[in-house]
């Protein structure tokens, strides 16, 4: 699959880079921008509502904040821009595909030096301003930006890192716009230049973008800097997701640059940071035909276990040889109405040879818990296929750790552990059963 993706990027690159410019964001395979501040309502992953004039599957939606005269989207790139002198002379020009609710609307780009530009110190740090005007009403068009003025001539042409995008500036209007394919100045040093493509990594929100989001229910899904580069995920960028509390089954729906045909691959891994672990996470892989009908739907659910740190979740799908999928659906805390924030990164395909399952340690792949509901004493019964380090942790519904059982290293064969819970209030609890690095879990109800 990755070979096909790389070929398509090479071919498209002949156009994108023919004038030395860079696709900052197409909301699919090229994601080189991160949106550090937005005045209005910004939805950066949305199925294209009007494929006439722009055939992209995914675009961004922006609803202007009428309370702001200069309503902005602040867009930071991956690196410092190359020499901007050609843009001042219009030898090179930036462009963006825009769907506007009316013709005659001004769209503005300001290039800024982030080290000196501040919200209230205009014109300091503003290198240059570029303007374009919509000519279409409720239709896609490509806007090309022409140099207009240079607010702060003291800003050198070689230190700029930021694009500020404004729709209908200097007005108190609202209106919903769609935009796509932001073509901007090239980077002086491209952090992805020479990067080796991976056959298994689908997206890292940096140089690998072969999986992309097409729809989400949440309040915000953004590519943002990694807030916690300790532990297993040292990436610079990842996705931030705020769950929609109005949706019981709040979904993130995405696709792949090329359909995946499974050989010996039967699992996905995703890095997740959850401030309120444990949380159930479900991943479904699907095949949808051109009419949108779902012809295949296979899912697996796991739980986060580590609060406020990165962990790797593995979703297993069994034998999928010669099975084709083109869609994924990711749900955080399905079946609930929470509005927690999650970070996720590094969606990866995993082959059988690289998998160690909980089934490799447990006969029948499960743990027997009885009685359930329990009134004071719960038994955990399991049969180890091979020796390992065993632990059981118990959390309440808020994610707080309430008890741990640590028998330590246990040999192969039938095992049974008792858990005394008479001091806990009645209600639902979650247990996590771990053998070495492999995890399973479930629910326990305590009644009085």
Coordinates of C-alpha atoms in Angstrom, one line a residue:
X1 CA 0.0 0.0 0.0
X2 CA 2.7 2.5 1.0
X3 CA 4.4 2.1 -2.4
X4 CA 1.3 3.3 -4.2
X5 CA 1.0 6.2 -1.8
X6 CA 4.6 7.3 -2.4
X7 CA 4.1 7.1 -6.1
X8 CA 1.1 9.4 -6.0
X9 CA 3.0 11.9 -3.8
X10 CA 5.9 12.0 -6.2
X11 CA 3.6 12.6 -9.1
X12 CA 1.7 15.4 -7.3
X13 CA 4.9 16.8 -6.0
X14 CA 5.9 17.6 -9.6
X15 CA 3.1 20.2 -9.6
X16 CA 3.2 21.3 -5.9
X17 CA 7.0 22.0 -5.9
X18 CA 7.4 23.1 -9.5
X19 CA 7.6 26.8 -8.3
X20 CA 9.3 25.9 -5.0
X21 CA 6.1 26.2 -3.0
X22 CA 4.6 23.9 -0.4
X23 CA 1.2 22.4 0.2
X24 CA 0.8 23.5 3.8
X25 CA -2.6 21.7 4.3
X26 CA -4.9 19.7 2.1
X27 CA -6.5 18.0 5.2
X28 CA -5.5 14.6 3.7
X29 CA -2.0 13.4 2.9
X30 CA -0.3 16.8 3.3
X31 CA -0.6 18.3 6.9
X32 CA 2.2 20.8 7.4
X33 CA 0.2 23.4 9.3
X34 CA -1.0 23.6 12.9
X35 CA -3.8 26.0 14.0
X36 CA -2.6 27.6 17.1
X37 CA -5.4 30.1 17.5
X38 CA -8.9 30.6 16.0
X39 CA -11.5 33.3 16.6
X40 CA -14.4 31.6 14.9
X41 CA -15.6 28.0 14.8
X42 CA -13.1 25.8 12.9
X43 CA -13.8 22.3 11.8
X44 CA -10.5 21.0 10.2
X45 CA -11.8 17.7 9.1
X46 CA -15.1 17.6 7.1
X47 CA -16.4 15.7 4.2
X48 CA -16.4 18.0 1.2
X49 CA -20.1 19.3 0.9
X50 CA -19.7 20.3 -2.7
X51 CA -17.3 18.2 -4.9
X52 CA -18.0 20.4 -8.0
X53 CA -14.8 22.5 -8.5
X54 CA -12.9 20.7 -5.8
X55 CA -12.9 16.9 -5.8
X56 CA -11.0 16.5 -2.4
X57 CA -12.7 14.2 0.0
X58 CA -11.8 16.3 3.1
X59 CA -11.9 20.1 3.6
X60 CA -12.0 22.5 6.5
X61 CA -15.1 24.5 7.6
X62 CA -14.8 27.9 9.2
X63 CA -17.6 30.1 10.6
X64 CA -16.6 33.6 11.2
X65 CA -17.1 35.3 14.6
X66 CA -19.2 38.3 14.0
X67 CA -18.0 39.9 17.3
X68 CA -14.5 40.3 15.8
X69 CA -13.6 42.9 13.3
X70 CA -10.4 41.0 12.4
X71 CA -11.4 37.4 12.9
X72 CA -8.3 35.3 12.5
X73 CA -7.0 31.7 12.0
X74 CA -3.4 31.6 13.1
X75 CA -1.5 28.9 11.2
X76 CA 2.1 27.9 12.2
X77 CA 4.2 25.8 9.9
X78 CA 6.7 23.1 10.6
X79 CA 9.7 25.3 10.0
X80 CA 10.9 28.8 9.0
X81 CA 9.8 29.9 5.5
X82 CA 12.3 30.3 2.7
X83 CA 13.3 33.8 1.4
X84 CA 10.0 35.7 0.9
X85 CA 11.3 38.3 -1.5
X86 CA 9.7 36.7 -4.5
X87 CA 6.3 37.0 -2.8
X88 CA 6.8 40.7 -2.3
X89 CA 7.2 41.1 -6.1
X90 CA 4.4 38.7 -6.9
X91 CA 7.0 36.5 -8.7
X92 CA 5.5 33.8 -6.5
X93 CA 2.0 33.8 -5.1
X94 CA 0.2 31.9 -2.5
X95 CA -3.2 30.2 -3.2
X96 CA -6.1 28.5 -1.5
X97 CA -9.3 26.8 -2.6
X98 CA -12.3 28.6 -1.1
X99 CA -16.0 28.0 -1.0
X100 CA -17.6 31.3 -0.1
X101 CA -21.2 32.2 0.7
X102 CA -21.0 35.2 -1.6
X103 CA -18.9 36.9 -4.3
X104 CA -16.9 40.0 -3.6
X105 CA -15.6 38.9 -0.2
X106 CA -12.0 39.8 0.7
X107 CA -9.7 37.1 2.0
X108 CA -6.4 38.1 3.5
X109 CA -3.1 36.4 4.4
X110 CA -0.6 38.1 6.7
X111 CA 2.8 36.6 7.1
X112 CA 4.2 37.1 10.6
X113 CA 7.4 36.7 12.7
X114 CA 6.2 34.8 15.8
X115 CA 9.1 36.1 17.9
X116 CA 7.9 39.7 17.7
X117 CA 4.2 39.8 16.6
X118 CA 1.8 39.9 19.5
X119 CA -2.0 40.3 19.5
X120 CA -2.0 44.0 20.6
X121 CA 1.3 45.3 19.0
X122 CA 0.3 45.8 15.3
X123 CA 2.3 46.5 13.1
X124 CA 5.3 45.0 14.9
X125 CA 6.3 41.6 13.4
X126 CA 3.9 41.7 10.5
X127 CA 6.1 41.0 7.5
X128 CA 3.6 41.4 4.6
X129 CA -0.1 41.4 3.7
X130 CA -1.7 39.6 0.6
X131 CA -5.2 40.0 -0.6
X132 CA -7.7 38.1 -2.9
X133 CA -11.4 38.5 -3.6
X134 CA -14.0 35.8 -4.1
X135 CA -15.8 35.8 -7.5
X136 CA -18.1 32.9 -6.9
X137 CA -21.3 32.6 -4.8
X138 CA -21.6 29.2 -3.0
X139 CA -19.1 27.5 -5.3
X140 CA -15.4 26.5 -5.1
X141 CA -12.7 28.6 -6.7
X142 CA -8.9 28.9 -6.4
X143 CA -7.9 32.3 -4.9
X144 CA -4.4 33.6 -5.8
X145 CA -3.1 36.2 -3.4
X146 CA -1.4 39.4 -4.5
X147 CA 1.0 41.4 -2.3
X148 CA -0.7 44.5 -0.8
X149 CA 1.5 46.1 1.8
X150 CA 4.4 45.6 4.3
X151 CA 3.3 46.7 7.8
X152 CA 6.7 46.1 9.4
X153 CA 9.6 46.5 6.9
X154 CA 12.1 45.7 9.7
X155 CA 11.1 42.0 9.6
X156 CA 13.7 40.1 7.5
X157 CA 12.5 38.0 4.5
X158 CA 14.1 34.9 6.0
X159 CA 12.7 34.5 9.6
X160 CA 8.9 34.3 9.1
X161 CA 7.1 31.2 10.4
X162 CA 3.4 32.0 10.5
X163 CA 0.4 32.5 8.2
X164 CA -2.6 34.4 9.5
X165 CA -5.7 33.8 7.5
X166 CA -8.7 36.2 7.6
X167 CA -12.1 35.9 5.9
X168 CA -13.9 39.3 5.3
X169 CA -11.5 41.3 7.5
X170 CA -12.5 44.6 9.1
X171 CA -16.2 43.6 9.3
X172 CA -18.5 42.3 11.9
X173 CA -20.0 39.7 9.7
X174 CA -20.6 36.0 10.3
X175 CA -20.8 33.5 7.4
X176 CA -19.6 30.0 6.9
X177 CA -16.6 29.3 4.5
X178 CA -14.9 26.1 3.4
X179 CA -11.3 26.0 2.4
X180 CA -8.7 23.5 1.2
X181 CA -5.3 23.1 -0.5
X182 CA -3.4 26.0 1.2
X183 CA -0.3 26.5 -1.0
X184 CA 2.2 28.7 0.8
X185 CA 5.9 29.5 0.9
X186 CA 8.4 26.7 0.9
X187 CA 10.3 25.9 4.1
X188 CA 13.9 26.8 4.4
X189 CA 14.7 23.4 5.8
X190 CA 11.9 20.9 5.3
X191 CA 11.8 18.6 8.3
X192 CA 10.3 15.8 6.2
X193 CA 12.8 16.1 3.4
X194 CA 14.6 12.7 3.1
X195 CA 12.3 11.0 5.6
X196 CA 12.0 7.3 5.1
X197 CA 8.5 6.1 4.4
X198 CA 7.2 3.3 6.6
X199 CA 5.2 0.3 5.3
X200 CA 3.2 0.1 8.6
X201 CA 2.9 3.7 10.0
X202 CA -0.4 5.1 8.6
X203 CA -0.3 8.5 10.3
X204 CA 1.9 10.4 12.8
X205 CA 0.4 13.8 12.1
X206 CA 3.9 14.8 10.8
X207 CA 5.5 13.3 7.7
X208 CA 3.3 10.2 7.4
X209 CA -0.3 11.1 6.5
X210 CA -1.8 8.0 4.8
X211 CA -4.7 7.9 7.2
X212 CA -6.8 11.0 7.5
X213 CA -10.1 12.1 9.2
X214 CA -13.2 12.8 7.2
X215 CA -15.8 13.4 10.0
X216 CA -15.9 13.8 13.7
X217 CA -18.6 14.6 16.3
X218 CA -16.3 16.2 18.8
X219 CA -16.0 19.8 19.8
X220 CA -12.4 20.0 18.5
X221 CA -10.1 17.7 16.5
X222 CA -6.8 19.5 15.9
X223 CA -3.2 18.7 14.9
X224 CA -1.3 20.3 17.8
X225 CA 2.2 20.1 19.4
X226 CA 2.7 17.1 21.7
X227 CA 2.0 18.3 25.3
X228 CA 3.9 15.4 26.8
X229 CA 7.1 14.2 25.1
X230 CA 8.0 11.9 27.9
X231 CA 7.5 8.2 27.8
X232 CA 6.8 6.2 24.6
X233 CA 5.8 9.1 22.3
X234 CA 8.3 11.8 21.6
X235 CA 6.6 13.1 18.4
X236 CA 6.5 16.8 17.9
X237 CA 2.9 16.8 16.7
X238 CA -0.2 14.7 17.3
X239 CA -4.0 15.0 17.4
X240 CA -6.0 16.6 20.2
X241 CA -9.7 15.5 20.5
X242 CA -12.4 16.9 22.8
X243 CA -15.3 14.5 23.1
X244 CA -18.8 15.8 22.3
X245 CA -20.9 15.3 25.5
X246 CA -24.1 15.4 23.5
X247 CA -23.2 12.2 21.7
X248 CA -23.4 8.8 23.4
X249 CA -21.4 7.2 20.5
X250 CA -19.1 10.1 19.6
X251 CA -17.2 9.1 16.5
X252 CA -14.1 10.0 14.5
X253 CA -14.4 8.6 11.0
X254 CA -11.4 8.4 8.6
X255 CA -10.1 6.9 5.5
X256 CA -6.8 5.7 3.9
X257 CA -4.9 7.1 1.0
X258 CA -5.1 3.7 -0.6
X259 CA -7.4 0.8 0.5
X260 CA -5.6 -1.7 2.8
X261 CA -5.5 -5.3 1.6
X262 CA -4.6 -7.4 4.6
X263 CA -2.1 -10.2 4.3
X264 CA -0.7 -11.3 7.6
X265 CA -1.7 -8.1 9.3
X266 CA -4.5 -8.3 11.9
X267 CA -4.1 -5.4 14.3
X268 CA -3.7 -1.7 14.6
X269 CA -1.8 0.2 17.3
X270 CA -2.4 3.7 18.4
X271 CA -0.7 5.9 21.0
X272 CA -3.2 7.4 23.4
X273 CA -2.9 10.0 26.2
X274 CA -5.9 9.9 28.6
X275 CA -6.0 12.2 31.6
X276 CA -8.9 10.2 33.1
X277 CA -7.9 6.6 32.6
X278 CA -9.4 4.0 32.5
X279 CA -11.5 4.8 29.4
X280 CA -12.9 2.4 26.8
X281 CA -11.6 3.0 23.3
X282 CA -13.1 1.3 20.2
X283 CA -11.7 1.0 16.8
X284 CA -13.7 -0.3 13.8
X285 CA -12.3 -1.0 10.4
X286 CA -14.7 -1.0 7.5
X287 CA -15.2 -1.4 3.8
X288 CA -17.6 1.1 2.2
X289 CA -18.6 1.1 -1.4
X290 CA -18.9 4.1 -3.6
X291 CA -22.5 4.7 -2.5
X292 CA -21.5 4.8 1.2
X293 CA -22.9 1.4 2.1
X294 CA -20.9 -0.5 4.8
X295 CA -20.2 -4.0 3.5
X296 CA -17.7 -4.9 6.2
X297 CA -17.5 -3.8 9.8
X298 CA -15.1 -5.4 12.3
X299 CA -14.3 -3.7 15.7
X300 CA -12.3 -4.3 18.8
X301 CA -12.4 -2.4 22.1
X302 CA -9.7 -1.9 24.7
X303 CA -9.2 0.3 27.7
X304 CA -6.6 2.9 28.6
X305 CA -4.9 2.1 31.9
X306 CA -2.4 4.8 32.6
X307 CA -3.7 8.3 33.5
X308 CA -1.9 11.4 32.1
X309 CA 0.8 9.5 30.2
X310 CA 1.2 8.0 26.7
X311 CA 0.4 4.3 26.3
X312 CA 0.1 2.1 23.3
X313 CA -3.3 0.5 22.6
X314 CA -3.5 -2.6 20.4
X315 CA -6.7 -3.5 18.5
X316 CA -6.9 -7.0 17.2
X317 CA -9.1 -8.2 14.4
X318 CA -8.3 -11.9 13.9
X319 CA -7.5 -13.5 10.5
X320 CA -8.2 -10.9 7.8
X321 CA -6.2 -12.4 5.0
X322 CA -7.2 -11.0 1.6
X323 CA -9.7 -8.6 3.3
X324 CA -9.9 -5.0 2.0
X325 CA -10.8 -2.0 4.2
X326 CA -11.0 1.7 3.4
X327 CA -12.5 3.3 6.5
X328 CA -11.8 3.4 10.2
X329 CA -14.1 4.6 13.0
X330 CA -12.5 5.6 16.3
X331 CA -14.6 6.1 19.5
X332 CA -13.4 7.4 22.9
X333 CA -15.6 6.4 25.8
X334 CA -18.4 5.0 23.7
X335 CA -21.8 4.6 25.4
X336 CA -21.3 7.6 27.7
X337 CA -21.8 11.4 27.5
X338 CA -18.4 12.8 28.7
X339 CA -16.5 15.8 27.3
X340 CA -12.9 14.7 28.2
X341 CA -9.9 15.6 26.1
X342 CA -7.7 12.9 24.5
X343 CA -4.5 12.9 22.5
X344 CA -3.7 10.3 19.9
X345 CA -0.9 9.6 17.5
X346 CA 1.0 7.0 15.5
X347 CA -1.7 4.8 14.0
X348 CA 0.2 1.7 12.9
X349 CA -0.5 -1.6 11.2
X350 CA 0.9 -4.7 13.0
X351 CA 1.5 -8.1 11.6
X352 CA 1.0 -11.5 13.4
X353 CA 4.8 -11.9 13.8
X354 CA 4.9 -8.8 15.9
X355 CA 1.9 -9.5 18.1
X356 CA 1.9 -10.9 21.6
X357 CA -1.7 -11.5 22.7
X358 CA -3.3 -11.9 26.1
X359 CA -4.5 -15.2 24.6
X360 CA -0.8 -16.3 24.6
X361 CA -0.9 -16.2 28.4
X362 CA -4.5 -17.1 29.2
X363 CA -6.4 -20.3 28.3
X364 CA -9.6 -19.3 26.6
X365 CA -8.3 -15.7 26.5
X366 CA -10.4 -14.5 29.5
X367 CA -10.7 -14.2 33.2
X368 CA -13.7 -15.6 35.2
X369 CA -15.0 -13.1 37.7
X370 CA -17.6 -14.3 40.2
X371 CA -20.0 -13.5 41.8
X372 CA -20.8 -10.5 39.7
X373 CA -22.6 -8.5 41.1
X374 CA -20.6 -9.0 44.3
X375 CA -21.6 -8.1 47.9
X376 CA -18.2 -8.2 49.5
X377 CA -15.8 -10.9 48.1
X378 CA -14.9 -11.3 44.4
X379 CA -13.0 -14.2 42.9
X380 CA -10.8 -13.9 39.9
X381 CA -10.2 -17.3 38.2
X382 CA -7.9 -17.9 35.3
X383 CA -5.6 -20.4 33.7
X384 CA -2.1 -19.4 32.7
X385 CA -0.7 -21.0 29.6
X386 CA 2.8 -19.8 30.6
X387 CA 4.4 -18.1 33.6
X388 CA 4.3 -14.4 33.9
X389 CA 4.1 -11.3 36.2
X390 CA 0.4 -10.9 37.2
X391 CA -1.4 -7.8 38.6
X392 CA -5.0 -6.7 38.8
X393 CA -6.0 -3.0 39.3
X394 CA -9.5 -1.8 40.2
X395 CA -10.8 1.7 39.3
X396 CA -14.1 3.5 40.0
X397 CA -16.2 5.1 37.3
X398 CA -14.2 8.4 37.6
X399 CA -11.0 6.5 36.8
X400 CA -9.6 6.7 40.4
X401 CA -7.5 3.7 41.4
X402 CA -9.3 2.1 44.4
X403 CA -7.3 -1.1 44.9
X404 CA -4.6 -3.3 43.5
X405 CA -3.9 -7.1 43.7
X406 CA -0.3 -8.0 43.0
X407 CA 0.4 -11.7 43.4
X408 CA 3.6 -11.2 41.4
X409 CA 5.2 -13.9 39.3
X410 CA 2.9 -16.9 38.8
X411 CA 3.6 -20.2 37.1
X412 CA 1.6 -21.9 34.4
X413 CA -1.7 -23.6 35.4
X414 CA -5.0 -22.7 37.1
X415 CA -4.9 -19.7 39.4
X416 CA -7.4 -18.0 41.7
X417 CA -7.3 -14.6 43.5
X418 CA -9.7 -13.2 46.0
X419 CA -10.6 -9.5 46.3
X420 CA -12.2 -8.1 49.5
X421 CA -14.4 -5.1 48.6
X422 CA -16.6 -4.6 51.6
X423 CA -15.3 -1.1 52.2
X424 CA -16.3 0.2 48.8
X425 CA -19.6 1.8 48.0
X426 CA -22.1 0.1 45.8
X427 CA -21.8 0.8 42.1
X428 CA -19.8 -0.1 39.0
X429 CA -16.1 -0.6 38.9
X430 CA -13.6 -1.6 36.2
X431 CA -10.8 -4.1 36.6
X432 CA -7.6 -4.4 34.5
X433 CA -5.9 -7.8 34.4
X434 CA -2.3 -7.7 33.3
X435 CA 0.2 -10.5 32.5
X436 CA 3.6 -9.0 31.7
X437 CA 2.7 -6.3 29.1
X438 CA -0.6 -7.8 27.9
X439 CA -3.9 -6.5 29.3
X440 CA -7.5 -7.5 29.4
X441 CA -10.3 -6.1 31.6
X442 CA -14.0 -5.8 32.4
X443 CA -16.6 -4.5 34.8
X444 CA -17.5 -5.5 38.3
X445 CA -20.8 -4.4 40.0
X446 CA -20.8 -4.1 43.8
X447 CA -24.2 -4.4 45.5
X448 CA -25.1 -4.0 49.1

